[in-house]
Amino acid sequence: MEKDTLALGHIRQLAKKMHASGLHEIELHNGHWSLTLRYPARPAVAGGAPFPLELRKPAPSGANAPPDVTPLSAPMPGRVLLRHPQQDAAWIQPGQRVTQHELLALLKVGALYLPLRSPTTGVVAHIVAEQGQAVEFGSPIVLIAAQP
């Protein structure tokens, strides 16, 4: 049988090597699948300190975009759950205050449910993804505005 898929372990190794080499984006295509890996540009780090892996996209640009918006992005491909799967209760609403590490949503990956926690303290500015929407790595799910 012809192997026409990539193992998750190989994707992780590729992502680590890509990040270590300073590449910002790579795309792989096959007749049956495509894979895109993106990292944000590395800022200059004083003292040679290691650069932490960031799974965020830059804030949206434009005149109406809030100046201090932090996106919560998908750490891997999956389906977004904005409500509790058994109670059908939403975790967040636009305008709601959230604290850092607070549970905002779940990402369903196969049979697993991964918690999506707030990267910062602030106010939910916009919920980008919809309940049950399929997202890719790095796709913004929730935008959180810094509190004044």
XYZ file of N, CA and C in Angstrom:
444
model
N 0.838 -1.178 0.000
C 0.000 0.000 0.000
C 0.880 1.238 0.000
N 0.558 2.180 -0.839
C 1.334 3.401 -0.947
C 1.054 4.305 0.248
N 2.113 4.871 0.786
C 1.956 5.757 1.938
C 1.680 7.170 1.427
N 0.466 7.676 1.679
C 0.107 9.000 1.171
C -0.267 9.955 2.299
N 0.210 9.678 3.531
C -0.043 10.564 4.656
C 1.259 10.868 5.381
N 1.235 11.909 6.194
C 2.376 12.260 7.026
C 2.054 11.889 8.466
N 2.984 11.278 9.146
C 2.797 10.944 10.555
C 2.942 12.214 11.390
N 2.166 12.305 12.459
C 2.212 13.471 13.334
C 3.615 13.690 13.893
N 4.323 12.621 14.208
C 5.697 12.742 14.701
C 6.613 13.403 13.692
N 6.435 13.080 12.408
C 7.244 13.702 11.356
C 6.922 15.185 11.224
N 5.645 15.538 11.369
C 5.251 16.949 11.286
C 5.865 17.731 12.438
N 5.850 17.141 13.634
C 6.459 17.805 14.793
C 7.955 18.016 14.575
N 8.652 16.988 14.074
C 10.086 17.116 13.815
C 10.343 18.215 12.781
N 9.533 18.250 11.752
C 9.673 19.271 10.724
C 9.460 20.662 11.317
N 8.441 20.810 12.163
C 8.156 22.104 12.787
C 9.310 22.546 13.681
N 9.886 21.635 14.460
C 11.014 21.969 15.327
C 12.227 22.417 14.514
N 12.530 21.679 13.450
C 13.674 22.037 12.606
C 13.427 23.357 11.893
N 12.204 23.556 11.448
C 11.843 24.794 10.773
C 12.031 25.978 11.729
N 11.537 25.842 12.955
C 11.652 26.908 13.941
C 13.113 27.176 14.297
N 13.887 26.113 14.493
C 15.300 26.264 14.854
C 16.104 26.935 13.747
N 15.724 26.703 12.503
C 16.473 27.283 11.380
C 16.049 28.706 11.056
N 14.941 29.163 11.659
C 14.490 30.528 11.405
C 13.528 30.665 10.243
N 13.100 29.551 9.658
C 12.110 29.636 8.588
C 10.783 30.106 9.164
N 10.053 30.918 8.406
C 8.789 31.450 8.894
C 7.590 30.703 8.327
N 7.749 30.082 7.176
C 6.610 29.389 6.566
C 7.123 28.297 5.636
N 6.381 27.199 5.606
C 6.697 26.110 4.686
C 5.380 25.466 4.271
N 5.284 25.110 3.002
C 4.096 24.431 2.482
C 4.521 23.144 1.795
N 3.799 22.075 2.081
C 4.024 20.788 1.438
C 2.716 20.356 0.797
N 2.802 19.809 -0.406
C 1.597 19.383 -1.121
C 1.798 17.991 -1.691
N 0.716 17.247 -1.722
C 0.668 15.929 -2.314
C -0.660 15.863 -3.051
N -0.895 14.857 -3.808
C -2.170 14.720 -4.496
C -3.346 14.535 -3.553
N -3.068 14.078 -2.303
C -4.139 13.780 -1.363
C -4.181 14.728 -0.166
N -3.133 15.504 0.083
C -3.097 16.372 1.248
C -2.211 17.575 0.989
N -2.347 18.580 1.843
C -1.428 19.718 1.847
C -1.205 20.119 3.293
N -0.029 20.654 3.575
C 0.345 21.042 4.924
C 1.030 22.396 4.857
N 0.595 23.335 5.710
C 1.227 24.643 5.816
C 1.599 24.868 7.269
N 2.867 25.158 7.515
C 3.351 25.492 8.857
C 3.838 26.929 8.838
N 3.397 27.732 9.824
C 3.804 29.138 9.893
C 4.247 29.477 11.305
N 5.306 30.256 11.412
C 5.768 30.821 12.669
C 5.850 32.326 12.477
N 5.625 33.104 13.562
C 5.801 34.555 13.437
C 7.281 34.882 13.301
N 7.565 36.064 12.763
C 8.956 36.488 12.631
C 9.567 36.607 14.015
N 10.845 36.262 14.128
C 11.529 36.327 15.416
C 11.943 37.759 15.722
N 11.592 38.257 16.913
C 12.107 39.573 17.302
C 13.564 39.446 17.751
N 14.270 40.559 17.742
C 15.644 40.543 18.219
C 15.630 40.291 19.719
N 16.422 39.331 20.182
C 16.454 38.962 21.590
C 17.830 39.310 22.138
N 17.858 40.132 23.203
C 19.124 40.539 23.806
C 19.716 39.391 24.607
N 21.026 39.300 24.625
C 21.720 38.327 25.456
C 21.652 36.901 24.957
N 21.154 36.687 23.760
C 21.108 35.345 23.213
C 20.091 34.444 23.887
N 19.107 35.026 24.576
C 18.080 34.209 25.233
C 17.266 33.479 24.181
N 16.820 32.272 24.485
C 16.038 31.525 23.505
C 14.701 32.205 23.227
N 14.259 32.097 22.023
C 12.987 32.677 21.603
C 11.876 31.680 21.876
N 10.866 32.043 22.682
C 9.785 31.100 22.960
C 8.893 30.910 21.747
N 8.385 29.721 21.590
C 7.473 29.421 20.491
C 6.161 30.141 20.737
N 5.737 30.966 19.822
C 4.484 31.694 19.923
C 3.503 31.101 18.937
N 2.298 30.791 19.391
C 1.264 30.260 18.517
C 0.192 31.310 18.290
N 0.636 32.528 18.015
C -0.292 33.618 17.803
C -0.045 34.237 16.445
N -1.100 34.797 15.876
C -0.970 35.573 14.659
C -0.937 37.044 15.053
N -0.384 37.916 14.195
C -0.379 39.327 14.518
C -1.797 39.870 14.591
N -1.958 40.939 15.360
C -3.266 41.578 15.483
C -3.723 42.084 14.132
N -5.037 42.118 13.877
C -5.525 42.584 12.592
C -5.150 44.042 12.374
N -4.824 44.364 11.132
C -4.447 45.735 10.824
C -5.664 46.489 10.314
N -5.545 47.796 10.302
C -6.645 48.612 9.813
C -6.958 49.703 10.808
N -7.706 50.701 10.359
C -8.019 51.855 11.188
C -8.935 51.492 12.347
N -9.812 50.511 12.172
C -10.776 50.173 13.211
C -10.280 49.088 14.160
N -9.113 48.543 13.933
C -8.610 47.459 14.770
C -8.132 48.026 16.103
N -8.512 47.383 17.219
C -8.010 47.829 18.512
C -6.488 47.709 18.558
N -5.804 48.642 19.243
C -4.346 48.628 19.220
C -3.726 47.442 19.955
N -4.324 46.996 21.051
C -3.739 45.913 21.833
C -4.657 44.701 21.842
N -4.683 43.986 20.726
C -5.512 42.790 20.606
C -4.595 41.577 20.536
N -4.891 40.585 21.378
C -4.127 39.345 21.390
C -5.036 38.224 20.920
N -4.665 37.541 19.855
C -5.507 36.433 19.397
C -5.199 35.139 20.154
N -6.230 34.356 20.368
C -6.071 32.974 20.824
C -6.163 32.154 19.558
N -5.079 31.486 19.186
C -5.013 30.749 17.928
C -4.988 29.250 18.170
N -5.411 28.510 17.162
C -5.458 27.046 17.253
C -4.041 26.478 17.291
N -3.725 25.628 18.286
C -2.403 25.027 18.356
C -2.216 23.877 17.373
N -3.322 23.393 16.787
C -3.275 22.323 15.790
C -4.624 22.276 15.083
N -4.727 21.565 13.982
C -6.018 21.459 13.291
C -7.039 20.718 14.156
N -8.280 21.156 14.075
C -9.349 20.512 14.830
C -10.662 21.253 14.651
N -11.644 20.927 15.489
C -12.958 21.584 15.481
C -13.131 22.359 16.774
N -13.575 23.609 16.649
C -13.733 24.502 17.797
C -15.062 24.227 18.493
N -14.998 24.112 19.817
C -16.206 23.999 20.635
C -16.239 25.201 21.564
N -17.188 26.093 21.335
C -17.327 27.296 22.145
C -18.305 27.086 23.297
N -18.990 25.943 23.293
C -19.950 25.602 24.344
C -19.584 24.241 24.912
N -19.961 24.030 26.154
C -19.726 22.745 26.803
C -20.438 21.657 26.003
N -19.764 20.554 25.683
C -20.360 19.529 24.817
C -21.598 18.850 25.405
N -21.727 18.789 26.728
C -22.875 18.114 27.323
C -23.917 19.079 27.864
N -23.507 20.266 28.288
C -24.437 21.205 28.897
C -24.899 22.295 27.942
N -24.279 22.408 26.791
C -24.608 23.418 25.790
C -24.551 24.838 26.360
N -23.640 25.062 27.304
C -23.453 26.379 27.908
C -22.197 27.021 27.332
N -22.319 28.255 26.827
C -21.173 28.963 26.241
C -20.189 29.362 27.335
N -18.884 29.235 27.041
C -17.860 29.630 27.998
C -17.663 31.135 27.998
N -17.764 31.761 26.842
C -17.494 33.203 26.756
C -18.494 33.891 25.845
N -18.594 35.198 26.012
C -19.405 36.075 25.169
C -18.566 37.308 24.841
N -18.804 37.969 23.705
C -18.096 39.221 23.428
C -18.366 40.237 24.545
N -17.320 40.944 24.951
C -17.428 41.928 26.017
C -17.135 41.369 27.398
N -17.023 40.061 27.507
C -16.762 39.414 28.798
C -15.306 39.599 29.201
N -15.072 39.878 30.488
C -13.707 39.973 31.005
C -13.171 38.569 31.239
N -11.923 38.334 30.850
C -11.275 37.034 31.050
C -9.909 37.256 31.683
N -9.473 36.246 32.408
C -8.148 36.303 33.019
C -7.212 35.370 32.261
N -5.916 35.594 32.443
C -4.936 34.736 31.784
C -5.131 33.296 32.249
N -5.058 32.362 31.325
C -5.196 30.910 31.537
C -6.637 30.468 31.786
N -7.605 31.350 31.646
C -9.008 30.967 31.812
C -9.460 30.155 30.589
N -10.265 29.129 30.819
C -10.763 28.290 29.734
C -11.746 29.092 28.880
N -11.475 29.190 27.584
C -12.337 29.938 26.666
C -13.071 29.030 25.691
N -12.473 27.899 25.361
C -13.071 26.994 24.371
C -12.331 25.660 24.433
N -12.801 24.714 23.628
C -12.121 23.433 23.459
C -11.810 23.254 21.986
N -10.774 22.498 21.702
C -10.445 22.117 20.334
C -10.545 20.602 20.272
N -11.481 20.103 19.470
C -11.672 18.659 19.343
C -10.765 18.157 18.228
N -9.849 17.283 18.614
C -8.909 16.680 17.673
C -9.103 15.175 17.773
N -9.817 14.612 16.818
C -10.148 13.198 16.891
C -11.038 12.955 18.093
N -10.602 12.082 18.993
C -11.375 11.786 20.202
C -10.946 12.666 21.379
N -9.921 13.501 21.191
C -9.394 14.334 22.268
C -10.043 15.712 22.283
N -10.181 16.269 23.469
C -10.644 17.640 23.654
C -9.508 18.420 24.298
N -8.921 19.367 23.563
C -7.826 20.173 24.090
C -8.376 21.497 24.617
N -8.000 21.890 25.846
C -8.480 23.177 26.367
C -7.776 24.331 25.662
N -8.531 25.358 25.336
C -7.976 26.581 24.762
C -8.122 27.655 25.830
N -7.000 28.091 26.373
C -7.002 29.023 27.495
C -6.537 30.400 27.050
N -7.012 31.408 27.740
C -6.685 32.792 27.406
C -5.187 33.046 27.556
N -4.554 33.625 26.534
C -3.122 33.919 26.629
C -2.832 35.158 27.476
N -3.887 35.943 27.804
C -3.694 37.189 28.538
C -4.974 37.573 29.264
N -4.871 38.530 30.154
C -6.046 39.089 30.822
C -6.584 40.216 29.951
N -7.899 40.282 29.795
C -8.492 41.326 28.977
C -9.979 41.121 28.802
N -10.493 41.665 27.708
C -11.916 41.588 27.377
C -12.051 40.897 26.023
N -13.014 39.988 25.910
C -13.246 39.298 24.638
C -13.743 40.337 23.631
N -12.909 40.667 22.652
C -13.262 41.665 21.653
C -14.102 41.055 20.536
N -13.751 39.825 20.125
C -14.453 39.207 19.000
C -14.217 37.702 19.032
N -15.271 36.943 18.778
C -15.128 35.495 18.636
C -15.103 35.213 17.136
N -13.940 34.847 16.642
C -13.728 34.684 15.202
C -14.334 33.377 14.698
N -14.097 32.296 15.407
C -14.571 30.976 14.968
C -16.008 30.749 15.439
N -16.682 29.842 14.762
C -18.045 29.466 15.123
C -18.031 28.081 15.755
N -19.086 27.764 16.483
C -19.225 26.455 17.117
C -19.110 25.355 16.064
N -18.203 24.398 16.281
C -18.031 23.266 15.388
C -17.209 23.543 14.140
N -16.712 24.761 13.987
C -15.940 25.125 12.790
C -14.591 24.411 12.778
N -14.201 23.891 11.632
C -12.883 23.281 11.453
C -11.858 24.401 11.280
N -10.756 24.312 12.024
C -9.693 25.310 11.949
C -8.356 24.629 11.698
N -7.432 25.371 11.157
C -6.076 24.906 10.904
C -5.142 25.464 11.970
N -3.919 24.971 11.996
C -2.904 25.487 12.912
C -2.761 26.994 12.731
N -2.789 27.733 13.828
C -2.581 29.175 13.785
C -3.807 29.988 13.462
N -4.933 29.348 13.186
C -6.160 30.099 12.880
C -6.641 30.817 14.139
N -6.951 32.118 14.028
C -7.448 32.830 15.206
C -8.838 32.322 15.582
N -9.070 32.157 16.871
C -10.351 31.674 17.374
C -11.070 32.775 18.140
N -10.344 33.467 19.030
C -10.894 34.543 19.843
C -9.885 35.675 19.860
N -10.373 36.928 19.781
C -9.512 38.094 19.915
C -9.771 38.716 21.289
N -8.698 38.953 22.036
C -8.815 39.502 23.387
C -8.144 40.874 23.416
N -8.925 41.892 23.788
C -8.409 43.254 23.875
C -7.857 43.488 25.267
N -6.724 44.203 25.335
C -6.125 44.531 26.632
C -7.037 45.495 27.375
N -7.062 45.356 28.676
C -7.881 46.250 29.490
C -7.144 47.565 29.694
N -7.856 48.693 29.586
C -7.196 49.982 29.789
C -6.819 50.213 31.237
